[in-house]
Every structure is written in structure tokens, then in C-alpha cells.
JSON list of C-alpha atoms in Angstrom, two decimals:
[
{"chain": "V", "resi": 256, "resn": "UNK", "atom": "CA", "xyz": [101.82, 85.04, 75.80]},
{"chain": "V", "resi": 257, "resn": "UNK", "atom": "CA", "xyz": [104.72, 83.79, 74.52]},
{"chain": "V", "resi": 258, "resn": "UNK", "atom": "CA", "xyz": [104.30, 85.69, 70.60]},
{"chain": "V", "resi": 259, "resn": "UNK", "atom": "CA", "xyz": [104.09, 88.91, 72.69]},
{"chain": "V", "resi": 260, "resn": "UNK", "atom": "CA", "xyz": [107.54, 87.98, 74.36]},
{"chain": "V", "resi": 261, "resn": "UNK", "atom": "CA", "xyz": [105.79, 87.08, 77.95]},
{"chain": "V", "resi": 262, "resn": "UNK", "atom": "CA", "xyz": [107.28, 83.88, 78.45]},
{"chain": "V", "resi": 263, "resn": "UNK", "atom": "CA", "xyz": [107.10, 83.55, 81.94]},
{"chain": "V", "resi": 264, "resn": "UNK", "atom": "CA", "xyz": [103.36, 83.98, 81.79]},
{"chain": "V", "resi": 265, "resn": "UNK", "atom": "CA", "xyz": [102.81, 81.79, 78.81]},
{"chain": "V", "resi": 266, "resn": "UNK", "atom": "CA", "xyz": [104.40, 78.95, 81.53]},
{"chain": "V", "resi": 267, "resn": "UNK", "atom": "CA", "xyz": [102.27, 79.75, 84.44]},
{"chain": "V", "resi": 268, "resn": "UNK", "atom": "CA", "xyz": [99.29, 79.81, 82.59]},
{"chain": "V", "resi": 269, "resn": "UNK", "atom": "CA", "xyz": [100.12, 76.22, 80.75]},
{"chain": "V", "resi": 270, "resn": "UNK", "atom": "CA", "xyz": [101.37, 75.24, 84.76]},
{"chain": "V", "resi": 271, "resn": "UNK", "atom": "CA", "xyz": [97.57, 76.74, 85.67]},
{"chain": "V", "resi": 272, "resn": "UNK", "atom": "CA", "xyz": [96.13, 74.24, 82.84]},
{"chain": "V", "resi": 273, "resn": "UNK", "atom": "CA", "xyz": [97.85, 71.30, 84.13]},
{"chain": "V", "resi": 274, "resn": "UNK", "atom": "CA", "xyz": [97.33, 71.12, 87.78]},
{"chain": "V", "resi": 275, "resn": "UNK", "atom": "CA", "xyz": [92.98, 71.86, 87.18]},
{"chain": "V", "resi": 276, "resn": "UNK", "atom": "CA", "xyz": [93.56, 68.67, 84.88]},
{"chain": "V", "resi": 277, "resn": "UNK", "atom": "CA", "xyz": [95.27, 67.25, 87.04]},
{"chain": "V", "resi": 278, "resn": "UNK", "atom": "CA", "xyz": [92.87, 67.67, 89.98]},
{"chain": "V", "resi": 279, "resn": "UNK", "atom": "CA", "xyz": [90.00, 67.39, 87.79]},
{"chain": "V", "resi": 280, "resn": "UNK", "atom": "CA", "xyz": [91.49, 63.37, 86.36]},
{"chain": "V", "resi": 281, "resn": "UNK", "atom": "CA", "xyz": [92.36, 62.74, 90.41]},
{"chain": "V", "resi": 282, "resn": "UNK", "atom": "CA", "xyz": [88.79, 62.74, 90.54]},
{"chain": "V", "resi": 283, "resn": "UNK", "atom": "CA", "xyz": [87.78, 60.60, 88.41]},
{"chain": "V", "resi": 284, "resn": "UNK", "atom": "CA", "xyz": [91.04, 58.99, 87.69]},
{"chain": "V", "resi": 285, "resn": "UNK", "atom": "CA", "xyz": [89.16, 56.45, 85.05]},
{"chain": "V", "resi": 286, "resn": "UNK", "atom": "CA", "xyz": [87.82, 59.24, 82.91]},
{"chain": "V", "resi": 287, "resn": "UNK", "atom": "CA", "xyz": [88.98, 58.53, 79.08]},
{"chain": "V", "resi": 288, "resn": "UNK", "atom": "CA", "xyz": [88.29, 62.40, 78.37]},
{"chain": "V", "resi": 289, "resn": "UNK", "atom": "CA", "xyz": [90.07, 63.95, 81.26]},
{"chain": "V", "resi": 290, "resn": "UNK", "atom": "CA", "xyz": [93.43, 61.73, 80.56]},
{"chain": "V", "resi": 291, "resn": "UNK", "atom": "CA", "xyz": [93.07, 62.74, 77.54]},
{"chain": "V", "resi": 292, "resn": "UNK", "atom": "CA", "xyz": [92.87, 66.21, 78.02]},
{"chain": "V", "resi": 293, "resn": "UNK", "atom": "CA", "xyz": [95.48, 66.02, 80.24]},
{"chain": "V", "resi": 294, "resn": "UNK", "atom": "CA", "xyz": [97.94, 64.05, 78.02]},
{"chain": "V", "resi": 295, "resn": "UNK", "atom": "CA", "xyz": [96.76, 67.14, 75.10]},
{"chain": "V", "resi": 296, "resn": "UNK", "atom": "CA", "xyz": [98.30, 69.67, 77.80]},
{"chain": "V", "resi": 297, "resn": "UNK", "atom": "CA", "xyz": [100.94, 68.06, 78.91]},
{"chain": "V", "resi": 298, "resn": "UNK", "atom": "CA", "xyz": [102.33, 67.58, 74.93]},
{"chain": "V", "resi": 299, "resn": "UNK", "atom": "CA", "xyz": [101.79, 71.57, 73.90]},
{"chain": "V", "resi": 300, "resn": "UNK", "atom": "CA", "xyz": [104.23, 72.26, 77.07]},
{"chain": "V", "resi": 301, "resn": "UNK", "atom": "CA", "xyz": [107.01, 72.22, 74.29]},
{"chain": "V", "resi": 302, "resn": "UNK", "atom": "CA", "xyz": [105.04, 75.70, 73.31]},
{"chain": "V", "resi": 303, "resn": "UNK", "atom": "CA", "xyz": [105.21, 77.54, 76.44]},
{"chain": "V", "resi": 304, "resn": "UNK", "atom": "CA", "xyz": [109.00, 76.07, 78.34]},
{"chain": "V", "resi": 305, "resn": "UNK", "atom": "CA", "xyz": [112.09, 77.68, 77.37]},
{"chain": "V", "resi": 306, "resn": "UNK", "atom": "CA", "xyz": [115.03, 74.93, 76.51]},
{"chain": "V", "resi": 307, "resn": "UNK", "atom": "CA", "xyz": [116.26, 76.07, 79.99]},
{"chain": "V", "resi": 308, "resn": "UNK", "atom": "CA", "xyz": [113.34, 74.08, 81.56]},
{"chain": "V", "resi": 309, "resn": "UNK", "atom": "CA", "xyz": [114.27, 70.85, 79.34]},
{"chain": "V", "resi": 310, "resn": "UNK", "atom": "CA", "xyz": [114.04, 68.79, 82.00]},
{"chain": "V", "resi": 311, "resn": "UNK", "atom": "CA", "xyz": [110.63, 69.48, 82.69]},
{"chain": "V", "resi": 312, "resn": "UNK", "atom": "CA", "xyz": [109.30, 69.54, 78.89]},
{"chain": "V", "resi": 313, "resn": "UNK", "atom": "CA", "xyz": [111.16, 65.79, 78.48]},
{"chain": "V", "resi": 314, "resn": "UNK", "atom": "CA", "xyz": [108.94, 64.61, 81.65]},
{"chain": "V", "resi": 315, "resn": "UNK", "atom": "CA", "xyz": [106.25, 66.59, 80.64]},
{"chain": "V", "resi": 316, "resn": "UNK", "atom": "CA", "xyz": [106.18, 64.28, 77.19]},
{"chain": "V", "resi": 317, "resn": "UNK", "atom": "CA", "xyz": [107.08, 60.99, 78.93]},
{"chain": "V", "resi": 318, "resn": "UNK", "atom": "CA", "xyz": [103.63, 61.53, 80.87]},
{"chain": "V", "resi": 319, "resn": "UNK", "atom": "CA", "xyz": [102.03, 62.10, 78.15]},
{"chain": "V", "resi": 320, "resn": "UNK", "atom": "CA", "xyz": [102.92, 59.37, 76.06]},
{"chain": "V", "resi": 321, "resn": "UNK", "atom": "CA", "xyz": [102.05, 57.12, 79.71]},
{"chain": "V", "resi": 322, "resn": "UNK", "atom": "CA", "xyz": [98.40, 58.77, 79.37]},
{"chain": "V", "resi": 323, "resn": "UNK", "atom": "CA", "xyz": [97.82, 58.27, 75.85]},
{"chain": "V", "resi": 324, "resn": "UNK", "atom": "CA", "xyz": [99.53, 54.36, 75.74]},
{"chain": "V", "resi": 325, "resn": "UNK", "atom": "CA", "xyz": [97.01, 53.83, 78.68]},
{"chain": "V", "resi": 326, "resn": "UNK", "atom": "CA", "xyz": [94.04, 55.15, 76.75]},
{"chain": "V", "resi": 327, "resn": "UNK", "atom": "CA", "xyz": [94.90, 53.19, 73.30]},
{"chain": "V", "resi": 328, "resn": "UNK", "atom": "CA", "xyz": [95.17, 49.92, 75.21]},
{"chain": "V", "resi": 329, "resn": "UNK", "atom": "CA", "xyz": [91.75, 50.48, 76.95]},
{"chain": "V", "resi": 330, "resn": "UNK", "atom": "CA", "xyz": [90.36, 51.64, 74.13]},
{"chain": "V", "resi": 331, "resn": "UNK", "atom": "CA", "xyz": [91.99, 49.91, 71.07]},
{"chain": "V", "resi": 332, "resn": "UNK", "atom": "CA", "xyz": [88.72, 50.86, 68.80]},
{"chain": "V", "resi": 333, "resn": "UNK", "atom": "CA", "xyz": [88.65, 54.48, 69.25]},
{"chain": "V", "resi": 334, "resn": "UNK", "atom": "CA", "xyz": [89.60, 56.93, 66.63]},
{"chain": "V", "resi": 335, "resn": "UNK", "atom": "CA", "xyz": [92.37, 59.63, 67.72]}
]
């Protein structure tokens, strides 16, 4: 979306990506893979948000570093 100059959709598809992770880790909130996957998401929103949304890429980040500190101190012997 956002090489062909559609940013708005480029943001409600990534939006789209990050609530079915979301509902899919609320779940099953201890799932390793679906943090992950959800941490993965939330750090390529620097891809799709305009600077104008800066506030939501810098939380966007903060969450994901949360989900991937969580997931190397569980699981300390697990490759990246």
C-alpha cells in the first residue's frame, strides 16, 4: 500500500493485523508464538504510520519491546 502512495490503507490493514493478534494472544495469552507474532507486528508499524501518528508508532514499539523482554526472560535459551 504504502509504495503505491495508499497510506491510509497501508495503516488499516497493519491496524487489521494487530487487533486478530491481538484477539488471537487474548486467547491464549501464554502462547510464546502469538506474543511473538504480535510483538513482529507491532515493530513493522514504523512501515505503515505517517510521523503524524508518532504517538502511536512510539507506543506501538514500547509494546513491543514489553512482549519480546517477556518472551527472552521465559525463554532465556531460545534462539531469535
Amino acid at each position: 500500500y504504502r509504495a503505491t502512495g495508499r497510506t491510509r490503507e497501508a495503516e488499516a490493514a497493519h491496524r487489521r493485523a494487530v487487533a486478530i493478534r491481538e484477539a488471537r494472544l487474548a486467547e491464549e495469552p501464554k502462547n510464546p508464538t502469538y506474543r511473538s507474532a504480535l510483538a513482529e507486528s507491532l515493530q513493522s508499524s514504523r512501515l505503515h504510520y505517517d510521523w503524524k501518528h508518532r504517538d502511536e508508532f512510539i507506543n506501538d514499539t514500547k509494546r513491543s519491546v514489553t512482549f519480546l523482554e517477556s518472551l527472552v526472560n521465559e525463554f532465556p535459551d531460545v534462539p531469535a
